[in-house]
PDB file of C-alpha atoms in Angstrom:
ATOM      1  CA  MET A  97       0.635 -28.942   9.020  1.00  0.00           C
ATOM      2  CA  ALA A  98      -0.590 -27.596   5.679  1.00  0.00           C
ATOM      3  CA  SER A  99       0.449 -24.062   4.858  1.00  0.00           C
ATOM      4  CA  ALA A 100      -2.219 -21.368   4.806  1.00  0.00           C
ATOM      5  CA  PRO A 101      -3.711 -20.728   1.356  1.00  0.00           C
ATOM      6  CA  ARG A 102      -2.410 -17.679  -0.457  1.00  0.00           C
ATOM      7  CA  LYS A 103      -4.618 -14.612  -0.440  1.00  0.00           C
ATOM      8  CA  LEU A 104      -5.963 -13.466  -3.779  1.00  0.00           C
ATOM      9  CA  TYR A 105      -3.689 -10.440  -4.089  1.00  0.00           C
ATOM     10  CA  GLN A 106      -0.691 -12.635  -3.168  1.00  0.00           C
ATOM     11  CA  ARG A 107      -1.488 -15.152  -5.899  1.00  0.00           C
ATOM     12  CA  ILE A 108      -1.713 -12.358  -8.466  1.00  0.00           C
ATOM     13  CA  ALA A 109       1.474 -10.695  -7.219  1.00  0.00           C
ATOM     14  CA  GLU A 110       3.319 -14.010  -7.300  1.00  0.00           C
ATOM     15  CA  ASP A 111       2.109 -14.681 -10.846  1.00  0.00           C
ATOM     16  CA  ILE A 112       3.457 -11.286 -11.925  1.00  0.00           C
ATOM     17  CA  VAL A 113       6.730 -12.006 -10.087  1.00  0.00           C
ATOM     18  CA  SER A 114       6.997 -15.222 -12.111  1.00  0.00           C
ATOM     19  CA  ALA A 115       6.280 -13.314 -15.322  1.00  0.00           C
ATOM     20  CA  ILE A 116       9.035 -10.830 -14.436  1.00  0.00           C
ATOM     21  CA  ALA A 117      11.459 -13.659 -13.622  1.00  0.00           C
ATOM     22  CA  ASP A 118      10.622 -15.343 -16.965  1.00  0.00           C
ATOM     23  CA  ARG A 119      11.242 -11.968 -18.652  1.00  0.00           C
ATOM     24  CA  ARG A 120       7.728 -11.742 -20.013  1.00  0.00           C
ATOM     25  CA  TYR A 121       7.944  -8.380 -18.213  1.00  0.00           C
ATOM     26  CA  PRO A 122      11.656  -7.510 -18.144  1.00  0.00           C
ATOM     27  CA  PRO A 123      12.955  -4.541 -16.117  1.00  0.00           C
ATOM     28  CA  GLY A 124      11.871  -1.308 -17.758  1.00  0.00           C
ATOM     29  CA  SER A 125       8.792  -2.823 -19.391  1.00  0.00           C
ATOM     30  CA  ARG A 126       5.275  -1.617 -18.714  1.00  0.00           C
ATOM     31  CA  LEU A 127       2.783  -3.892 -16.996  1.00  0.00           C
ATOM     32  CA  PRO A 128      -0.734  -4.161 -18.421  1.00  0.00           C
ATOM     33  CA  GLY A 129      -3.136  -1.521 -17.110  1.00  0.00           C
ATOM     34  CA  GLU A 130      -5.063  -2.003 -13.906  1.00  0.00           C
ATOM     35  CA  ARG A 131      -8.353  -2.592 -15.745  1.00  0.00           C
ATOM     36  CA  ASP A 132      -6.749  -5.110 -18.116  1.00  0.00           C
ATOM     37  CA  LEU A 133      -5.178  -7.000 -15.208  1.00  0.00           C
ATOM     38  CA  ALA A 134      -8.507  -7.068 -13.370  1.00  0.00           C
ATOM     39  CA  GLU A 135     -10.187  -8.580 -16.427  1.00  0.00           C
ATOM     40  CA  HIS A 136      -7.338 -11.041 -17.000  1.00  0.00           C
ATOM     41  CA  TYR A 137      -7.435 -12.358 -13.431  1.00  0.00           C
ATOM     42  CA  ALA A 138     -11.222 -11.943 -13.082  1.00  0.00           C
ATOM     43  CA  VAL A 139     -10.851  -9.928  -9.866  1.00  0.00           C
ATOM     44  CA  SER A 140     -11.751  -6.431  -8.696  1.00  0.00           C
ATOM     45  CA  ARG A 141      -9.538  -3.416  -9.298  1.00  0.00           C
ATOM     46  CA  PRO A 142      -8.920  -3.050  -5.528  1.00  0.00           C
ATOM     47  CA  THR A 143      -7.396  -6.554  -5.539  1.00  0.00           C
ATOM     48  CA  ILE A 144      -5.096  -5.542  -8.400  1.00  0.00           C
ATOM     49  CA  ARG A 145      -4.235  -2.359  -6.500  1.00  0.00           C
ATOM     50  CA  GLU A 146      -3.220  -4.431  -3.454  1.00  0.00           C
ATOM     51  CA  ALA A 147      -1.040  -6.658  -5.636  1.00  0.00           C
ATOM     52  CA  MET A 148       0.650  -3.633  -7.237  1.00  0.00           C
ATOM     53  CA  ILE A 149       1.316  -2.014  -3.856  1.00  0.00           C
ATOM     54  CA  ALA A 150       2.757  -5.298  -2.573  1.00  0.00           C
ATOM     55  CA  LEU A 151       5.114  -5.377  -5.564  1.00  0.00           C
ATOM     56  CA  GLU A 152       5.970  -1.715  -5.037  1.00  0.00           C
ATOM     57  CA  ILE A 153       6.830  -2.357  -1.385  1.00  0.00           C
ATOM     58  CA  ARG A 154       9.227  -5.052  -2.637  1.00  0.00           C
ATOM     59  CA  GLY A 155      10.830  -2.577  -5.024  1.00  0.00           C
ATOM     60  CA  LEU A 156       9.837  -4.576  -8.103  1.00  0.00           C
ATOM     61  CA  VAL A 157       7.575  -1.999  -9.786  1.00  0.00           C
ATOM     62  CA  GLU A 158       7.123   1.765  -9.891  1.00  0.00           C
ATOM     63  CA  ALA A 159       4.870   4.403 -11.449  1.00  0.00           C
ATOM     64  CA  ARG A 160       6.463   6.257 -14.343  1.00  0.00           C
ATOM     65  CA  GLN A 161       5.497   9.454 -16.173  1.00  0.00           C
ATOM     66  CA  GLY A 162       1.787   8.976 -15.713  1.00  0.00           C
ATOM     67  CA  SER A 163       1.765   6.106 -18.181  1.00  0.00           C
ATOM     68  CA  GLY A 164       1.327   3.179 -15.815  1.00  0.00           C
ATOM     69  CA  ILE A 165       3.288   0.709 -13.715  1.00  0.00           C
ATOM     70  CA  TYR A 166       6.751  -0.336 -14.867  1.00  0.00           C
ATOM     71  CA  VAL A 167       9.036  -3.149 -13.778  1.00  0.00           C
ATOM     72  CA  SER A 168      11.948  -1.624 -11.899  1.00  0.00           C
ATOM     73  CA  ALA A 169      13.931  -4.720 -10.880  1.00  0.00           C
ATOM     74  CA  ALA A 170      14.159  -8.444 -11.407  1.00  0.00           C
ATOM     75  CA  PRO A 171      12.993 -10.519  -8.416  1.00  0.00           C
ATOM     76  CA  GLN A 172      15.492 -12.398  -6.308  1.00  0.00           C
ATOM     77  CA  PRO A 173      15.372 -16.195  -6.524  1.00  0.00           C
ATOM     78  CA  MET A 174      12.533 -17.781  -4.537  1.00  0.00           C
ATOM     79  CA  ALA A 175      10.871 -14.399  -3.975  1.00  0.00           C
ATOM     80  CA  ASP A 176       7.404 -14.645  -2.550  1.00  0.00           C
ATOM     81  CA  LEU A 177       5.058 -12.376  -0.636  1.00  0.00           C
ATOM     82  CA  PRO A 178       3.391 -14.174   2.282  1.00  0.00           C
ATOM     83  CA  GLU A 179       4.632 -11.927   5.057  1.00  0.00           C
ATOM     84  CA  LEU A 180       2.853  -8.875   3.636  1.00  0.00           C
ATOM     85  CA  ASP A 181      -0.351 -10.475   4.916  1.00  0.00           C
ATOM     86  CA  VAL A 182      -3.741  -8.753   4.535  1.00  0.00           C
ATOM     87  CA  GLY A 183      -4.364  -5.731   2.339  1.00  0.00           C
ATOM     88  CA  ALA A 184      -6.589  -2.811   3.290  1.00  0.00           C
ATOM     89  CA  PHE A 185      -9.296  -3.560   0.723  1.00  0.00           C
ATOM     90  CA  GLU A 186      -9.649  -7.156   1.937  1.00  0.00           C
ATOM     91  CA  LEU A 187      -9.790  -5.914   5.521  1.00  0.00           C
ATOM     92  CA  VAL A 188     -12.487  -3.316   4.842  1.00  0.00           C
ATOM     93  CA  GLU A 189     -14.562  -5.908   2.990  1.00  0.00           C
ATOM     94  CA  ALA A 190     -14.554  -8.047   6.142  1.00  0.00           C
ATOM     95  CA  ARG A 191     -15.310  -5.029   8.308  1.00  0.00           C
ATOM     96  CA  ILE A 192     -18.352  -4.164   6.199  1.00  0.00           C
ATOM     97  CA  MET A 193     -19.701  -7.633   6.832  1.00  0.00           C
ATOM     98  CA  PHE A 194     -18.945  -7.930  10.555  1.00  0.00           C
ATOM     99  CA  GLU A 195     -19.183  -4.349  11.768  1.00  0.00           C
ATOM    100  CA  GLY A 196     -22.379  -3.743   9.816  1.00  0.00           C
ATOM    101  CA  GLU A 197     -24.028  -6.569  11.721  1.00  0.00           C
ATOM    102  CA  ALA A 198     -22.412  -5.431  14.971  1.00  0.00           C
ATOM    103  CA  ALA A 199     -23.998  -2.006  14.526  1.00  0.00           C
ATOM    104  CA  ALA A 200     -27.403  -3.601  13.872  1.00  0.00           C
ATOM    105  CA  LEU A 201     -27.119  -5.687  17.040  1.00  0.00           C
ATOM    106  CA  ALA A 202     -25.825  -2.744  19.071  1.00  0.00           C
ATOM    107  CA  ALA A 203     -28.874  -0.718  18.047  1.00  0.00           C
ATOM    108  CA  THR A 204     -31.078  -3.173  19.928  1.00  0.00           C
ATOM    109  CA  ALA A 205     -28.965  -3.204  23.092  1.00  0.00           C
ATOM    110  CA  ILE A 206     -27.012   0.036  23.521  1.00  0.00           C
ATOM    111  CA  GLU A 207     -27.429   1.885  26.820  1.00  0.00           C
ATOM    112  CA  PRO A 208     -27.311   5.667  27.403  1.00  0.00           C
ATOM    113  CA  GLU A 209     -23.816   5.255  28.837  1.00  0.00           C
ATOM    114  CA  GLY A 210     -22.713   3.633  25.591  1.00  0.00           C
ATOM    115  CA  LEU A 211     -24.081   6.508  23.561  1.00  0.00           C
ATOM    116  CA  ALA A 212     -22.291   8.989  25.818  1.00  0.00           C
ATOM    117  CA  ALA A 213     -19.020   7.099  25.370  1.00  0.00           C
ATOM    118  CA  LEU A 214     -19.468   7.239  21.590  1.00  0.00           C
ATOM    119  CA  GLU A 215     -20.016  10.995  21.768  1.00  0.00           C
ATOM    120  CA  ALA A 216     -16.766  11.327  23.709  1.00  0.00           C
ATOM    121  CA  ALA A 217     -14.961   9.259  21.084  1.00  0.00           C
ATOM    122  CA  LEU A 218     -16.386  11.534  18.376  1.00  0.00           C
ATOM    123  CA  ALA A 219     -15.010  14.565  20.204  1.00  0.00           C
ATOM    124  CA  ASP A 220     -11.577  12.924  20.425  1.00  0.00           C
ATOM    125  CA  MET A 221     -11.719  12.088  16.727  1.00  0.00           C
ATOM    126  CA  ALA A 222     -12.590  15.666  15.773  1.00  0.00           C
ATOM    127  CA  ALA A 223      -9.758  17.067  17.915  1.00  0.00           C
ATOM    128  CA  ALA A 224      -7.032  14.675  16.731  1.00  0.00           C
ATOM    129  CA  LEU A 225      -4.450  15.651  14.132  1.00  0.00           C
ATOM    130  CA  PRO A 226      -4.782  13.633  10.904  1.00  0.00           C
ATOM    131  CA  GLY A 227      -2.438  10.673  10.936  1.00  0.00           C
ATOM    132  CA  SER A 228      -1.540  11.025  14.602  1.00  0.00           C
ATOM    133  CA  PRO A 229      -1.653   8.122  17.078  1.00  0.00           C
ATOM    134  CA  ALA A 230      -4.584   9.874  18.768  1.00  0.00           C
ATOM    135  CA  ASP A 231      -6.399   9.924  15.424  1.00  0.00           C
ATOM    136  CA  LEU A 232      -6.153   6.166  14.963  1.00  0.00           C
ATOM    137  CA  GLN A 233      -6.859   5.447  18.629  1.00  0.00           C
ATOM    138  CA  ALA A 234     -10.067   7.512  18.622  1.00  0.00           C
ATOM    139  CA  ASP A 235     -11.262   5.749  15.468  1.00  0.00           C
ATOM    140  CA  ARG A 236     -10.521   2.329  16.930  1.00  0.00           C
ATOM    141  CA  GLN A 237     -12.144   3.240  20.246  1.00  0.00           C
ATOM    142  CA  PHE A 238     -15.322   4.339  18.464  1.00  0.00           C
ATOM    143  CA  HIS A 239     -15.722   1.047  16.636  1.00  0.00           C
ATOM    144  CA  MET A 240     -14.793  -1.041  19.662  1.00  0.00           C
ATOM    145  CA  LEU A 241     -17.438   0.773  21.743  1.00  0.00           C
ATOM    146  CA  ILE A 242     -20.076  -0.295  19.221  1.00  0.00           C
ATOM    147  CA  ALA A 243     -18.855  -3.894  19.402  1.00  0.00           C
ATOM    148  CA  GLU A 244     -18.961  -3.684  23.205  1.00  0.00           C
ATOM    149  CA  ALA A 245     -22.518  -2.328  23.053  1.00  0.00           C
ATOM    150  CA  THR A 246     -23.690  -5.561  21.412  1.00  0.00           C
ATOM    151  CA  GLY A 247     -23.180  -7.338  24.737  1.00  0.00           C
ATOM    152  CA  ASN A 248     -21.644 -10.259  22.830  1.00  0.00           C
ATOM    153  CA  SER A 249     -18.049 -11.092  23.720  1.00  0.00           C
ATOM    154  CA  LEU A 250     -17.458 -13.003  20.474  1.00  0.00           C
ATOM    155  CA  VAL A 251     -18.524  -9.996  18.410  1.00  0.00           C
ATOM    156  CA  GLN A 252     -16.110  -7.882  20.437  1.00  0.00           C
ATOM    157  CA  SER A 253     -13.307 -10.381  19.814  1.00  0.00           C
ATOM    158  CA  VAL A 254     -13.902 -10.445  16.055  1.00  0.00           C
ATOM    159  CA  VAL A 255     -13.962  -6.650  15.740  1.00  0.00           C
ATOM    160  CA  GLU A 256     -10.845  -6.377  17.909  1.00  0.00           C
ATOM    161  CA  MET A 257      -9.085  -8.960  15.720  1.00  0.00           C
ATOM    162  CA  LEU A 258      -9.945  -6.984  12.574  1.00  0.00           C
ATOM    163  CA  TRP A 259      -8.492  -3.812  14.107  1.00  0.00           C
ATOM    164  CA  ASN A 260      -5.367  -5.697  15.175  1.00  0.00           C
ATOM    165  CA  VAL A 261      -4.907  -6.792  11.559  1.00  0.00           C
ATOM    166  CA  ARG A 262      -5.282  -3.165  10.464  1.00  0.00           C
ATOM    167  CA  GLU A 263      -2.433  -2.163  12.755  1.00  0.00           C
ATOM    168  CA  ARG A 264      -0.119  -5.163  12.267  1.00  0.00           C
ATOM    169  CA  SER A 265      -0.339  -6.313   8.653  1.00  0.00           C
ATOM    170  CA  PRO A 266       2.560  -4.631   6.792  1.00  0.00           C
ATOM    171  CA  LEU A 267       0.579  -4.226   3.555  1.00  0.00           C
ATOM    172  CA  CYS A 268      -2.461  -2.889   5.387  1.00  0.00           C
ATOM    173  CA  VAL A 269      -0.343  -0.459   7.406  1.00  0.00           C
ATOM    174  CA  ALA A 270       1.390   0.772   4.243  1.00  0.00           C
ATOM    175  CA  MET A 271      -1.926   1.413   2.487  1.00  0.00           C
ATOM    176  CA  PHE A 272      -3.498   3.284   5.405  1.00  0.00           C
ATOM    177  CA  ASP A 273      -0.288   5.279   5.940  1.00  0.00           C
ATOM    178  CA  GLN A 274      -0.491   6.242   2.283  1.00  0.00           C
ATOM    179  CA  ALA A 275      -4.073   7.428   2.776  1.00  0.00           C
ATOM    180  CA  ARG A 276      -3.142   9.442   5.867  1.00  0.00           C
ATOM    181  CA  HIS A 277      -0.220  10.975   3.979  1.00  0.00           C
ATOM    182  CA  GLU A 278      -2.759  12.260   1.451  1.00  0.00           C
ATOM    183  CA  GLY A 279      -4.698  13.934   4.280  1.00  0.00           C
ATOM    184  CA  ILE A 280      -7.471  11.367   4.596  1.00  0.00           C
ATOM    185  CA  LYS A 281      -8.661  10.977   8.173  1.00  0.00           C
ATOM    186  CA  PRO A 282     -11.696   9.440   9.903  1.00  0.00           C
ATOM    187  CA  ARG A 283     -14.855  11.209   8.710  1.00  0.00           C
ATOM    188  CA  VAL A 284     -16.466  12.562  11.864  1.00  0.00           C
ATOM    189  CA  ASP A 285     -19.748  13.319  10.097  1.00  0.00           C
ATOM    190  CA  GLU A 286     -20.118   9.713   8.962  1.00  0.00           C
ATOM    191  CA  HIS A 287     -19.356   8.432  12.463  1.00  0.00           C
ATOM    192  CA  ARG A 288     -21.924  10.837  13.855  1.00  0.00           C
ATOM    193  CA  LEU A 289     -24.569   9.398  11.508  1.00  0.00           C
ATOM    194  CA  ILE A 290     -23.789   5.973  12.968  1.00  0.00           C
ATOM    195  CA  VAL A 291     -24.356   7.308  16.494  1.00  0.00           C
ATOM    196  CA  GLU A 292     -27.658   8.879  15.467  1.00  0.00           C
ATOM    197  CA  ALA A 293     -28.733   5.594  13.891  1.00  0.00           C
ATOM    198  CA  LEU A 294     -27.897   3.762  17.115  1.00  0.00           C
ATOM    199  CA  ARG A 295     -29.847   6.365  19.072  1.00  0.00           C
ATOM    200  CA  THR A 296     -32.973   5.542  17.041  1.00  0.00           C
ATOM    201  CA  ARG A 297     -32.528   1.866  17.971  1.00  0.00           C
ATOM    202  CA  ASP A 298     -33.258   0.904  14.374  1.00  0.00           C
ATOM    203  CA  PRO A 299     -31.044  -2.055  13.346  1.00  0.00           C
ATOM    204  CA  GLN A 300     -31.568  -1.522   9.615  1.00  0.00           C
ATOM    205  CA  VAL A 301     -30.594   2.143   9.755  1.00  0.00           C
ATOM    206  CA  ALA A 302     -27.586   1.399  11.978  1.00  0.00           C
ATOM    207  CA  ARG A 303     -26.385  -1.393   9.672  1.00  0.00           C
ATOM    208  CA  GLN A 304     -26.684   0.835   6.620  1.00  0.00           C
ATOM    209  CA  ALA A 305     -24.918   3.768   8.296  1.00  0.00           C
ATOM    210  CA  MET A 306     -21.967   1.553   9.212  1.00  0.00           C
ATOM    211  CA  ARG A 307     -21.757  -0.058   5.779  1.00  0.00           C
ATOM    212  CA  THR A 308     -21.979   3.305   4.026  1.00  0.00           C
ATOM    213  CA  HIS A 309     -19.145   4.645   6.167  1.00  0.00           C
ATOM    214  CA  LEU A 310     -16.901   1.648   5.507  1.00  0.00           C
ATOM    215  CA  ARG A 311     -17.599   1.714   1.776  1.00  0.00           C
ATOM    216  CA  ARG A 312     -16.441   5.326   1.855  1.00  0.00           C
ATOM    217  CA  VAL A 313     -13.211   4.114   3.475  1.00  0.00           C
ATOM    218  CA  THR A 314     -12.692   1.893   0.423  1.00  0.00           C
ATOM    219  CA  ASP A 315     -13.325   4.863  -1.877  1.00  0.00           C
ATOM    220  CA  ASP A 316     -10.791   6.941   0.077  1.00  0.00           C
ATOM    221  CA  LEU A 317      -8.179   4.192  -0.163  1.00  0.00           C
ATOM    222  CA  LEU A 318      -8.696   3.873  -3.899  1.00  0.00           C
ATOM    223  CA  ALA A 319      -8.345   7.621  -4.329  1.00  0.00           C
ATOM    224  CA  ALA A 320      -5.269   7.835  -2.085  1.00  0.00           C
ATOM    225  CA  THR A 321      -3.361   5.004  -3.764  1.00  0.00           C
ATOM    226  CA  GLU A 322      -4.219   6.346  -7.217  1.00  0.00           C
ATOM    227  CA  LEU A 323      -3.192   9.860  -6.178  1.00  0.00           C
ATOM    228  CA  GLU A 324       0.168   8.621  -4.936  1.00  0.00           C
ATOM    229  CA  LEU A 325       0.864   7.006  -8.305  1.00  0.00           C
ATOM    230  CA  MET A 326      -0.081  10.255 -10.043  1.00  0.00           C
ATOM    231  CA  GLN A 327       2.157  12.300  -7.754  1.00  0.00           C
ATOM    232  CA  LYS A 328       5.108   9.987  -8.399  1.00  0.00           C
ATOM    233  CA  ALA A 329       4.567  10.341 -12.113  1.00  0.00           C
ATOM    234  CA  GLN A 330       4.298  14.131 -11.837  1.00  0.00           C
ATOM    235  CA  ALA A 331       7.482  14.328  -9.760  1.00  0.00           C
ATOM    236  CA  GLU A 332       9.351  12.213 -12.287  1.00  0.00           C
ATOM    237  CA  ALA A 333       8.049  14.315 -15.185  1.00  0.00           C
ATOM    238  CA  GLU A 334       9.133  17.497 -13.391  1.00  0.00           C
ATOM    239  CA  ALA A 335      12.619  16.063 -12.804  1.00  0.00           C
ATOM    240  CA  HIS A 336      12.776  15.134 -16.484  1.00  0.00           C
ATOM    241  CA  ARG A 337      11.895  18.705 -17.462  1.00  0.00           C
ATOM    242  CA  HIS A 338      14.672  20.013 -15.201  1.00  0.00           C
ATOM    243  CA  ARG A 339      17.177  17.635 -16.816  1.00  0.00           C
ATOM    244  CA  ILE A 340      16.182  18.861 -20.261  1.00  0.00           C
ATOM    245  CA  ALA A 341      16.451  22.500 -19.144  1.00  0.00           C
ATOM    246  CA  ARG A 342      19.940  21.914 -17.738  1.00  0.00           C
ATOM    247  CA  ARG A 343      21.090  20.220 -20.947  1.00  0.00           C
ATOM    248  CA  ALA A 344      19.639  23.026 -23.049  1.00  0.00           C
ATOM    249  CA  ALA A 345      21.596  25.558 -21.020  1.00  0.00           C
ATOM    250  CA  LEU A 346      24.950  23.926 -21.790  1.00  0.00           C
TER     251      LEU A 346
END
């Protein structure tokens, strides 16, 4: 049986691993900037971000002093990255496509009971602590209720599969955990706009409300991953200042 094709972020990460192994980027050297890498590989910056986070999870790169990403270790022989699976940006891209259409279909078929269930899920979402299991469960329940409202079991299965990936893919989990650590939680107001769109039974409005919400998730992920790199750099700079102060006091 042929092996599954590598995902885009995996191919980029593996290429950088090879460059590190060949000492084009030896330990301690700075990788090209995110924008330069995106242009070099002809991909989006989110794809580069996924590749960098995959390398960071492996302990091969780190942020340093606000100046970019640096190689922190040489890869072990035969290192590769398949088990990290799907990244959050790739997942959200698929969700925009499938859940946008699910919302449009649900708008034509949702019953009053379905709308009431969505309101209950909104209340649970608003009451949950950011990053808690109840937080994630309320978010998942909300989106699954919309898939259920389509009346199409295949749509339900696809949306459920996407949420399973969100919870099981190590790279995806790491990226969403990072976002939750930065205080990002499901936006209740955006979810409420989706419910109101469904209440109007207008497929176009419902589709747009869902897509707008999920695009905001991408924006939040970009901000959270960038913020974490900045915080690491700031922490390292602060430690450096303390080292200098201690030496000066000798």
